[in-house]
Amino acid sequence: KRHRFWETQPVGQFRDLGDPTVTEGPIEPPIPLSDVKPDPYTLPASYDWSTCDISDDAVATEVYNLLTANYVEDDENMFRFNYSREFLRWALRPPAYFTAWHIGVRVKSSKKLVAFITGVPARIRVRNDVVGMAEINFLCVHKKLRSKRLAPVMIKEVTRRVHLENMWQAAYTAGVVLPTPITTTQYWHRSLNPKKLIEVGFSRLGPRMTMSRTIKLYKLPDSVITPGFRKMELRDVPAVTRLLQGYLAQFVVAPDFDDADVEHWLLPREDVVESYVVECPQTHELTDFCSFYTLPSSILSNQNYSVLKAAYSYYNVATKTPLLQLMNDALIVAKQKEYDVFNALDVMHNGKFLKELKFGPGDGQLHYYLYNYRLQHPLKPSDLGLVLL
Ligand SMILES: COc1cccc(CC(=N)NC(=O)c2cccnc2OC2CCNCC2)c1
């Protein structure tokens, strides 16, 4: 397939795969900051760049409205991600974030926001290399402006602004195959409210299954079963950081979280991110951790429902509690909080609990990419310890 834009970029090319002469690591070296293009790329006439300060309520609302109407839909165009404003504020303002990396495109005359792309800084370890990277996300072009080749110039502009901060690598995901995935993950869904999921067309009644049999199949206990299972609190940050660092060390690609990162990314925020610890009742040590983020989807055409409340598995560490039991407790709290479905990728050790906890495979894949960093060959999803929002 032709990738006119991506063939011009420092990304692993399909032709490199399996070539023993290609070394792992950065593809192009950094350049002197004085050599980075000092001014923005040229947009098509009648459009302007517009840095979006997501802290400003009016701007957050414009970004929310653009994504709500124009962001990613499932393959059958029945659902569209509906990130909340609070979620976007959380996702875009981690420690050391740059407002300049929250990039909008506006119509010169009307000032209407018609496209968006973002980066946030992250320290990502690749094998034994800790690399300062940009995590790129929320690339969105208004439906009416598609195939105007806006995306390539927006990707070049966010890359230029990342270079100005002396960062030369990036990480991103996509539902489409581009040159060249570092791994391809499969997504899985665990029904929590099967009646609604079938009603809105997210799931189908299994063969030889009745609705009441299906409801019974997915029934969960009313309360968690692990002693000491409780919400994470600020005082838990150092212990959770230690748990996560110990756990993520086994993966080829994973975030290098410090306390400030853990405080931002994993402290519970209502309707944004939920996280739980297991505190040993005897010793009071924290032995396990689980978390999921809240990403509803608009239901594009159903008489009775307009929103699908979905939880997405985030980071989970089981050192004493069996992972199966820990994740079953995560399902139980998600059901208590009236989520309709619990989603997970087959990354990290997730593959160990998906089938057992009655997840079903989704109908799509999520591909992970690194920019300006080559791996000798693609990873298994279980080698990946990075979850992007
Ligand atoms: C149910 O509503 C949907 C609305 C839009 C797209 C999809 C399918 C889809 N593309 N799902 C995922 O990409 C996905 C499935 C499981 C876990 N994480 C995921 O994506 C995350 C991570 C990447 N950025 C979007 C959210 C489903």
GROMACS .gro file of C-alpha atoms and ligand atoms in nm:
model
  416
    1LYS     CA    1   0.000   0.000   0.000
    2ARG     CA    2   0.133   0.347  -0.079
    3HIS     CA    3   0.243   0.548   0.228
    4ARG     CA    4   0.349   0.864   0.044
    5PHE     CA    5   0.401   1.053   0.371
    6TRP     CA    6   0.538   0.779   0.597
    7GLU     CA    7   0.798   0.671   0.340
    8THR     CA    8   0.956   1.015   0.386
    9GLN     CA    9   0.977   0.985   0.768
   10PRO     CA   10   1.241   0.828   0.998
   11VAL     CA   11   1.030   0.527   1.091
   12GLY     CA   12   1.106   0.158   1.047
   13GLN     CA   13   1.026   0.070   0.687
   14PHE     CA   14   0.869  -0.261   0.598
   15ARG     CA   15   1.174  -0.337   0.380
   16ASP     CA   16   1.401  -0.325   0.691
   17LEU     CA   17   1.222  -0.608   0.871
   18GLY     CA   18   1.448  -0.906   0.920
   19ASP     CA   19   1.749  -0.721   0.782
   20PRO     CA   20   2.028  -0.823   1.026
   21THR     CA   21   2.236  -0.519   0.928
   22VAL     CA   22   1.982  -0.274   1.073
   23THR     CA   23   2.074  -0.185   1.431
   24GLU     CA   24   1.825  -0.109   1.705
   25GLY     CA   25   1.796   0.249   1.822
   26PRO     CA   26   1.747   0.600   1.683
   27ILE     CA   27   1.723   0.615   1.304
   28GLU     CA   28   1.838   0.980   1.268
   29PRO     CA   29   2.065   1.166   1.516
   30PRO     CA   30   1.949   1.486   1.688
   31ILE     CA   31   2.023   1.807   1.501
   32PRO     CA   32   2.139   2.139   1.657
   33LEU     CA   33   1.838   2.332   1.785
   34SER     CA   34   1.948   2.622   1.560
   35ASP     CA   35   1.892   2.393   1.261
   36VAL     CA   36   1.530   2.314   1.359
   37LYS     CA   37   1.289   2.500   1.134
   38PRO     CA   38   1.207   2.810   1.347
   39ASP     CA   39   0.866   2.884   1.195
   40PRO     CA   40   0.553   2.671   1.157
   41TYR     CA   41   0.487   2.464   0.845
   42THR     CA   42   0.262   2.621   0.586
   43LEU     CA   43  -0.106   2.526   0.609
   44PRO     CA   44  -0.342   2.533   0.310
   45ALA     CA   45  -0.474   2.885   0.250
   46SER     CA   46  -0.757   3.003   0.482
   47TYR     CA   47  -0.631   2.797   0.781
   48ASP     CA   48  -0.418   2.907   1.078
   49TRP     CA   49  -0.226   2.724   1.349
   50SER     CA   50  -0.371   2.782   1.695
   51THR     CA   51  -0.202   2.662   2.015
   52CYS     CA   52  -0.481   2.535   2.242
   53ASP     CA   53  -0.460   2.609   2.615
   54ILE     CA   54  -0.672   2.320   2.747
   55SER     CA   55  -0.682   2.493   3.088
   56ASP     CA   56  -0.907   2.757   2.931
   57ASP     CA   57  -1.270   2.640   2.964
   58ALA     CA   58  -1.375   2.778   2.627
   59VAL     CA   59  -1.085   2.609   2.448
   60ALA     CA   60  -1.143   2.281   2.632
   61THR     CA   61  -1.505   2.296   2.512
   62GLU     CA   62  -1.399   2.361   2.151
   63VAL     CA   63  -1.159   2.065   2.163
   64TYR     CA   64  -1.423   1.846   2.329
   65ASN     CA   65  -1.681   1.939   2.062
   66LEU     CA   66  -1.441   1.876   1.774
   67LEU     CA   67  -1.347   1.529   1.905
   68THR     CA   68  -1.704   1.439   2.000
   69ALA     CA   69  -1.818   1.497   1.641
   70ASN     CA   70  -1.510   1.392   1.442
   71TYR     CA   71  -1.277   1.155   1.634
   72VAL     CA   72  -1.222   0.779   1.600
   73GLU     CA   73  -1.518   0.553   1.525
   74ASP     CA   74  -1.532   0.172   1.533
   75ASP     CA   75  -1.505  -0.014   1.203
   76GLU     CA   76  -1.885  -0.026   1.163
   77ASN     CA   77  -1.930   0.344   1.246
   78MET     CA   78  -2.170   0.260   1.530
   79PHE     CA   79  -1.965   0.420   1.809
   80ARG     CA   80  -1.733   0.719   1.844
   81PHE     CA   81  -1.490   0.788   2.131
   82ASN     CA   82  -1.631   1.057   2.356
   83TYR     CA   83  -1.341   1.176   2.573
   84SER     CA   84  -1.465   1.410   2.846
   85ARG     CA   85  -1.316   1.758   2.902
   86GLU     CA   86  -1.180   1.651   3.242
   87PHE     CA   87  -1.022   1.345   3.080
   88LEU     CA   88  -0.856   1.566   2.813
   89ARG     CA   89  -0.721   1.804   3.081
   90TRP     CA   90  -0.573   1.501   3.262
   91ALA     CA   91  -0.435   1.340   2.947
   92LEU     CA   92  -0.269   1.659   2.821
   93ARG     CA   93  -0.117   1.808   3.137
   94PRO     CA   94   0.122   1.552   3.287
   95PRO     CA   95   0.441   1.667   3.462
   96ALA     CA   96   0.657   1.891   3.235
   97TYR     CA   97   0.388   1.921   2.963
   98PHE     CA   98   0.415   2.186   2.688
   99THR     CA   99   0.105   2.385   2.592
  100ALA     CA  100   0.279   2.443   2.256
  101TRP     CA  101   0.232   2.070   2.184
  102HIS     CA  102  -0.148   2.105   2.198
  103ILE     CA  103  -0.193   2.215   1.840
  104GLY     CA  104  -0.517   2.325   1.675
  105VAL     CA  105  -0.603   2.435   1.320
  106ARG     CA  106  -0.862   2.709   1.283
  107VAL     CA  107  -1.044   2.855   0.982
  108LYS     CA  108  -0.895   3.205   0.937
  109SER     CA  109  -1.233   3.378   0.888
  110SER     CA  110  -1.458   3.203   1.139
  111LYS     CA  111  -1.183   3.098   1.390
  112LYS     CA  112  -1.362   2.759   1.399
  113LEU     CA  113  -1.143   2.476   1.535
  114VAL     CA  114  -1.132   2.212   1.259
  115ALA     CA  115  -0.832   1.995   1.345
  116PHE     CA  116  -0.620   1.896   1.644
  117ILE     CA  117  -0.308   1.698   1.733
  118THR     CA  118  -0.123   1.666   2.066
  119GLY     CA  119   0.201   1.555   2.223
  120VAL     CA  120   0.291   1.505   2.588
  121PRO     CA  121   0.644   1.434   2.717
  122ALA     CA  122   0.717   1.091   2.864
  123ARG     CA  123   1.023   0.892   2.964
  124ILE     CA  124   0.994   0.559   2.784
  125ARG     CA  125   1.242   0.277   2.833
  126VAL     CA  126   1.322   0.067   2.523
  127ARG     CA  127   1.519  -0.235   2.646
  128ASN     CA  128   1.793  -0.062   2.853
  129ASP     CA  129   1.756   0.282   2.691
  130VAL     CA  130   1.543   0.541   2.874
  131VAL     CA  131   1.438   0.785   2.601
  132GLY     CA  132   1.264   1.122   2.641
  133MET     CA  133   0.975   1.089   2.395
  134ALA     CA  134   0.658   1.262   2.291
  135GLU     CA  135   0.341   1.055   2.318
  136ILE     CA  136   0.133   1.167   2.021
  137ASN     CA  137  -0.245   1.143   2.042
  138PHE     CA  138  -0.582   1.294   1.950
  139LEU     CA  139  -0.501   1.351   1.582
  140CYS     CA  140  -0.839   1.464   1.451
  141VAL     CA  141  -0.944   1.635   1.126
  142HIS     CA  142  -1.304   1.754   1.085
  143LYS     CA  143  -1.503   1.508   0.874
  144LYS     CA  144  -1.561   1.776   0.609
  145LEU     CA  145  -1.186   1.839   0.565
  146ARG     CA  146  -1.067   1.482   0.517
  147SER     CA  147  -0.825   1.399   0.227
  148LYS     CA  148  -0.705   1.761   0.212
  149ARG     CA  149  -0.371   1.616   0.325
  150LEU     CA  150  -0.396   1.810   0.656
  151ALA     CA  151  -0.274   1.520   0.871
  152PRO     CA  152   0.081   1.506   0.722
  153VAL     CA  153   0.144   1.877   0.780
  154MET     CA  154   0.001   1.850   1.135
  155ILE     CA  155   0.232   1.556   1.209
  156LYS     CA  156   0.528   1.753   1.072
  157GLU     CA  157   0.432   2.056   1.285
  158VAL     CA  158   0.403   1.863   1.611
  159THR     CA  159   0.734   1.692   1.523
  160ARG     CA  160   0.896   2.034   1.471
  161ARG     CA  161   0.771   2.159   1.808
  162VAL     CA  162   0.894   1.840   1.978
  163HIS     CA  163   1.238   1.891   1.814
  164LEU     CA  164   1.246   2.248   1.953
  165GLU     CA  165   1.235   2.088   2.301
  166ASN     CA  166   1.533   1.870   2.204
  167MET     CA  167   1.329   1.552   2.185
  168TRP     CA  168   1.378   1.323   1.884
  169GLN     CA  169   1.155   1.019   1.941
  170ALA     CA  170   0.780   0.964   1.974
  171ALA     CA  171   0.529   0.690   2.051
  172TYR     CA  172   0.179   0.659   1.906
  173THR     CA  173  -0.092   0.405   1.824
  174ALA     CA  174  -0.333   0.367   1.535
  175GLY     CA  175  -0.605   0.131   1.426
  176VAL     CA  176  -0.450   0.126   1.079
  177VAL     CA  177  -0.125  -0.035   0.962
  178LEU     CA  178   0.145   0.224   0.884
  179PRO     CA  179   0.522   0.172   0.843
  180THR     CA  180   0.598  -0.006   1.079
  181PRO     CA  181   0.428  -0.137   1.394
  182ILE     CA  182   0.656  -0.230   1.684
  183THR     CA  183   0.373  -0.460   1.784
  184THR     CA  184   0.011  -0.526   1.697
  185THR     CA  185  -0.230  -0.579   1.987
  186GLN     CA  186  -0.574  -0.731   1.990
  187TYR     CA  187  -0.847  -0.570   2.194
  188TRP     CA  188  -1.086  -0.765   2.413
  189HIS     CA  189  -1.415  -0.675   2.582
  190ARG     CA  190  -1.572  -0.805   2.904
  191SER     CA  191  -1.948  -0.746   2.916
  192LEU     CA  192  -2.072  -0.591   3.240
  193ASN     CA  193  -2.418  -0.489   3.116
  194PRO     CA  194  -2.486  -0.747   2.843
  195LYS     CA  195  -2.847  -0.646   2.793
  196LYS     CA  196  -2.750  -0.289   2.694
  197LEU     CA  197  -2.450  -0.407   2.488
  198ILE     CA  198  -2.674  -0.634   2.282
  199GLU     CA  199  -2.947  -0.368   2.255
  200VAL     CA  200  -2.701  -0.112   2.111
  201GLY     CA  201  -2.529  -0.362   1.881
  202PHE     CA  202  -2.193  -0.370   2.059
  203SER     CA  203  -2.237  -0.742   2.131
  204ARG     CA  204  -2.454  -1.015   1.979
  205LEU     CA  205  -2.650  -1.283   2.162
  206GLY     CA  206  -2.439  -1.598   2.144
  207PRO     CA  207  -2.566  -1.901   1.946
  208ARG     CA  208  -2.806  -2.112   2.153
  209MET     CA  209  -2.804  -1.835   2.419
  210THR     CA  210  -3.107  -1.658   2.567
  211MET     CA  211  -3.087  -1.310   2.715
  212SER     CA  212  -3.144  -1.436   3.071
  213ARG     CA  213  -2.875  -1.702   3.024
  214THR     CA  214  -2.640  -1.430   2.893
  215ILE     CA  215  -2.711  -1.199   3.190
  216LYS     CA  216  -2.638  -1.489   3.426
  217LEU     CA  217  -2.315  -1.575   3.240
  218TYR     CA  218  -2.171  -1.227   3.302
  219LYS     CA  219  -2.306  -1.180   3.657
  220LEU     CA  220  -2.049  -1.062   3.911
  221PRO     CA  221  -2.049  -1.057   4.294
  222ASP     CA  222  -2.175  -0.736   4.457
  223SER     CA  223  -1.845  -0.675   4.635
  224VAL     CA  224  -1.474  -0.741   4.587
  225ILE     CA  225  -1.326  -1.054   4.738
  226THR     CA  226  -0.960  -0.953   4.804
  227PRO     CA  227  -0.898  -0.852   5.169
  228GLY     CA  228  -0.735  -0.506   5.185
  229PHE     CA  229  -0.856  -0.401   4.836
  230ARG     CA  230  -0.918  -0.025   4.847
  231LYS     CA  231  -0.897   0.294   4.640
  232MET     CA  232  -0.547   0.435   4.594
  233GLU     CA  233  -0.466   0.749   4.797
  234LEU     CA  234  -0.192   1.014   4.778
  235ARG     CA  235   0.004   0.847   5.063
  236ASP     CA  236   0.031   0.531   4.845
  237VAL     CA  237   0.228   0.702   4.565
  238PRO     CA  238   0.582   0.595   4.670
  239ALA     CA  239   0.478   0.232   4.723
  240VAL     CA  240   0.282   0.223   4.394
  241THR     CA  241   0.581   0.371   4.211
  242ARG     CA  242   0.802   0.093   4.351
  243LEU     CA  243   0.543  -0.173   4.258
  244LEU     CA  244   0.509  -0.038   3.903
  245GLN     CA  245   0.883   0.007   3.841
  246GLY     CA  246   0.947  -0.349   3.960
  247TYR     CA  247   0.671  -0.487   3.740
  248LEU     CA  248   0.733  -0.283   3.423
  249ALA     CA  249   1.107  -0.368   3.423
  250GLN     CA  250   1.027  -0.703   3.257
  251PHE     CA  251   0.886  -0.549   2.938
  252VAL     CA  252   1.085  -0.441   2.632
  253VAL     CA  253   0.901  -0.107   2.601
  254ALA     CA  254   0.750   0.056   2.912
  255PRO     CA  255   0.716   0.397   3.079
  256ASP     CA  256   0.985   0.489   3.332
  257PHE     CA  257   0.744   0.626   3.597
  258ASP     CA  258   0.870   0.831   3.894
  259ASP     CA  259   0.659   0.949   4.190
  260ALA     CA  260   0.543   1.264   4.008
  261ASP     CA  261   0.432   1.055   3.708
  262VAL     CA  262   0.249   0.806   3.934
  263GLU     CA  263   0.079   1.089   4.121
  264HIS     CA  264  -0.047   1.237   3.794
  265TRP     CA  265  -0.129   0.926   3.591
  266LEU     CA  266  -0.258   0.692   3.861
  267LEU     CA  267  -0.421   0.883   4.149
  268PRO     CA  268  -0.798   0.834   4.114
  269ARG     CA  269  -0.992   1.111   3.937
  270GLU     CA  270  -1.370   1.073   3.923
  271ASP     CA  271  -1.494   0.967   3.577
  272VAL     CA  272  -1.136   0.984   3.444
  273VAL     CA  273  -0.915   0.720   3.607
  274GLU     CA  274  -0.977   0.467   3.886
  275SER     CA  275  -0.698   0.294   4.074
  276TYR     CA  276  -0.695   0.044   4.359
  277VAL     CA  277  -0.432  -0.105   4.584
  278VAL     CA  278  -0.427  -0.418   4.798
  279GLU     CA  279  -0.294  -0.332   5.144
  280CYS     CA  280  -0.199  -0.644   5.340
  281PRO     CA  281  -0.421  -0.632   5.652
  282GLN     CA  282  -0.139  -0.770   5.871
  283THR     CA  283   0.173  -0.591   5.744
  284HIS     CA  284   0.005  -0.290   5.577
  285GLU     CA  285   0.242  -0.328   5.282
  286LEU     CA  286   0.098  -0.269   4.935
  287THR     CA  287   0.118  -0.592   4.743
  288ASP     CA  288  -0.096  -0.533   4.432
  289PHE     CA  289  -0.236  -0.256   4.214
  290CYS     CA  290  -0.496  -0.228   3.941
  291SER     CA  291  -0.634   0.064   3.740
  292PHE     CA  292  -0.860   0.149   3.451
  293TYR     CA  293  -0.949   0.472   3.269
  294THR     CA  294  -1.294   0.601   3.173
  295LEU     CA  295  -1.355   0.651   2.802
  296PRO     CA  296  -1.722   0.660   2.704
  297SER     CA  297  -1.832   0.622   2.345
  298SER     CA  298  -2.120   0.801   2.177
  299ILE     CA  299  -2.372   0.551   2.039
  300LEU     CA  300  -2.437   0.691   1.694
  301SER     CA  301  -2.786   0.562   1.632
  302ASN     CA  302  -2.993   0.392   1.896
  303GLN     CA  303  -3.340   0.492   2.015
  304ASN     CA  304  -3.286   0.420   2.383
  305TYR     CA  305  -2.917   0.487   2.458
  306SER     CA  306  -2.673   0.762   2.355
  307VAL     CA  307  -2.361   0.672   2.557
  308LEU     CA  308  -2.166   0.351   2.616
  309LYS     CA  309  -1.982   0.371   2.948
  310ALA     CA  310  -1.651   0.189   2.895
  311ALA     CA  311  -1.356   0.118   3.125
  312TYR     CA  312  -1.015   0.058   2.970
  313SER     CA  313  -0.759  -0.154   3.154
  314TYR     CA  314  -0.458   0.066   3.239
  315TYR     CA  315  -0.170  -0.062   3.460
  316ASN     CA  316  -0.208  -0.371   3.682
  317VAL     CA  317   0.052  -0.527   3.911
  318ALA     CA  318  -0.010  -0.852   4.099
  319THR     CA  319   0.268  -0.965   4.334
  320LYS     CA  320   0.071  -1.154   4.605
  321THR     CA  321  -0.293  -1.166   4.488
  322PRO     CA  322  -0.347  -1.393   4.184
  323LEU     CA  323  -0.379  -1.166   3.875
  324LEU     CA  324  -0.709  -1.340   3.792
  325GLN     CA  325  -0.856  -1.249   4.133
  326LEU     CA  326  -0.720  -0.893   4.120
  327MET     CA  327  -0.871  -0.831   3.776
  328ASN     CA  328  -1.199  -0.993   3.878
  329ASP     CA  329  -1.214  -0.738   4.160
  330ALA     CA  330  -1.150  -0.464   3.901
  331LEU     CA  331  -1.448  -0.597   3.702
  332ILE     CA  332  -1.659  -0.599   4.020
  333VAL     CA  333  -1.585  -0.232   4.101
  334ALA     CA  334  -1.640  -0.135   3.738
  335LYS     CA  335  -1.981  -0.304   3.748
  336GLN     CA  336  -2.058  -0.130   4.080
  337LYS     CA  337  -1.978   0.202   3.908
  338GLU     CA  338  -2.221   0.110   3.628
  339TYR     CA  339  -1.970   0.067   3.345
  340ASP     CA  340  -2.126  -0.124   3.057
  341VAL     CA  341  -1.805  -0.288   2.933
  342PHE     CA  342  -1.444  -0.337   3.044
  343ASN     CA  343  -1.189  -0.328   2.761
  344ALA     CA  344  -0.832  -0.457   2.758
  345LEU     CA  345  -0.549  -0.507   2.510
  346ASP     CA  346  -0.352  -0.833   2.509
  347VAL     CA  347  -0.040  -0.645   2.631
  348MET     CA  348   0.169  -0.719   2.943
  349HIS     CA  349   0.020  -1.023   3.125
  350ASN     CA  350  -0.335  -0.945   3.021
  351GLY     CA  351  -0.341  -1.254   2.802
  352LYS     CA  352  -0.343  -1.462   3.123
  353PHE     CA  353  -0.684  -1.341   3.240
  354LEU     CA  354  -0.877  -1.245   2.926
  355LYS     CA  355  -1.041  -1.580   2.844
  356GLU     CA  356  -1.080  -1.693   3.205
  357LEU     CA  357  -1.260  -1.371   3.303
  358LYS     CA  358  -1.497  -1.404   3.005
  359PHE     CA  359  -1.348  -1.131   2.781
  360GLY     CA  360  -1.438  -1.177   2.416
  361PRO     CA  361  -1.208  -1.072   2.132
  362GLY     CA  362  -1.289  -0.737   1.971
  363ASP     CA  363  -1.314  -0.700   1.595
  364GLY     CA  364  -1.006  -0.485   1.558
  365GLN     CA  365  -0.640  -0.438   1.638
  366LEU     CA  366  -0.441  -0.152   1.782
  367HIS     CA  367  -0.093  -0.103   1.632
  368TYR     CA  368   0.188   0.060   1.834
  369TYR     CA  369   0.456   0.276   1.669
  370LEU     CA  370   0.784   0.446   1.759
  371TYR     CA  371   0.906   0.748   1.562
  372ASN     CA  372   1.279   0.770   1.487
  373TYR     CA  373   1.358   0.452   1.681
  374ARG     CA  374   1.405   0.118   1.505
  375LEU     CA  375   1.362  -0.225   1.660
  376GLN     CA  376   1.518  -0.524   1.487
  377HIS     CA  377   1.183  -0.704   1.469
  378PRO     CA  378   0.829  -0.656   1.596
  379LEU     CA  379   0.756  -0.740   1.961
  380LYS     CA  380   0.500  -0.980   2.097
  381PRO     CA  381   0.215  -0.784   2.264
  382SER     CA  382   0.324  -0.943   2.594
  383ASP     CA  383   0.662  -0.766   2.553
  384LEU     CA  384   0.482  -0.431   2.564
  385GLY     CA  385   0.431  -0.247   2.895
  386LEU     CA  386   0.292   0.079   2.757
  387VAL     CA  387  -0.077   0.178   2.755
  388LEU     CA  388  -0.166   0.498   2.568
  389LEU     CA  389  -0.495   0.681   2.627
  390LIG     C1  390  -1.678   0.114   2.147
  390LIG     O1  391  -1.652   0.240   2.089
  390LIG     C2  392  -1.547   0.252   2.003
  390LIG     C3  393  -1.525   0.381   1.953
  390LIG     C4  394  -1.419   0.399   1.864
  390LIG     C5  395  -1.334   0.293   1.827
  390LIG     C6  396  -1.358   0.168   1.880
  390LIG     C7  397  -1.270   0.052   1.843
  390LIG     C8  398  -1.128   0.084   1.880
  390LIG     N1  399  -1.053   0.138   1.796
  390LIG     N2  400  -1.086   0.052   2.007
  390LIG     C9  401  -0.957   0.078   2.049
  390LIG     O2  402  -0.873   0.137   1.982
  390LIG    C10  403  -0.920   0.025   2.183
  390LIG    C11  404  -0.968  -0.097   2.226
  390LIG    C12  405  -0.927  -0.145   2.352
  390LIG    C13  406  -0.838  -0.070   2.429
  390LIG     N3  407  -0.793   0.053   2.386
  390LIG    C14  408  -0.834   0.099   2.267
  390LIG     O3  409  -0.788   0.221   2.224
  390LIG    C15  410  -0.747   0.310   2.328
  390LIG    C16  411  -0.598   0.332   2.309
  390LIG    C17  412  -0.570   0.411   2.182
  390LIG     N4  413  -0.647   0.534   2.178
  390LIG    C18  414  -0.792   0.509   2.186
  390LIG    C19  415  -0.828   0.437   2.314
  390LIG    C20  416  -1.463   0.146   1.970
   0.00000   0.00000   0.00000
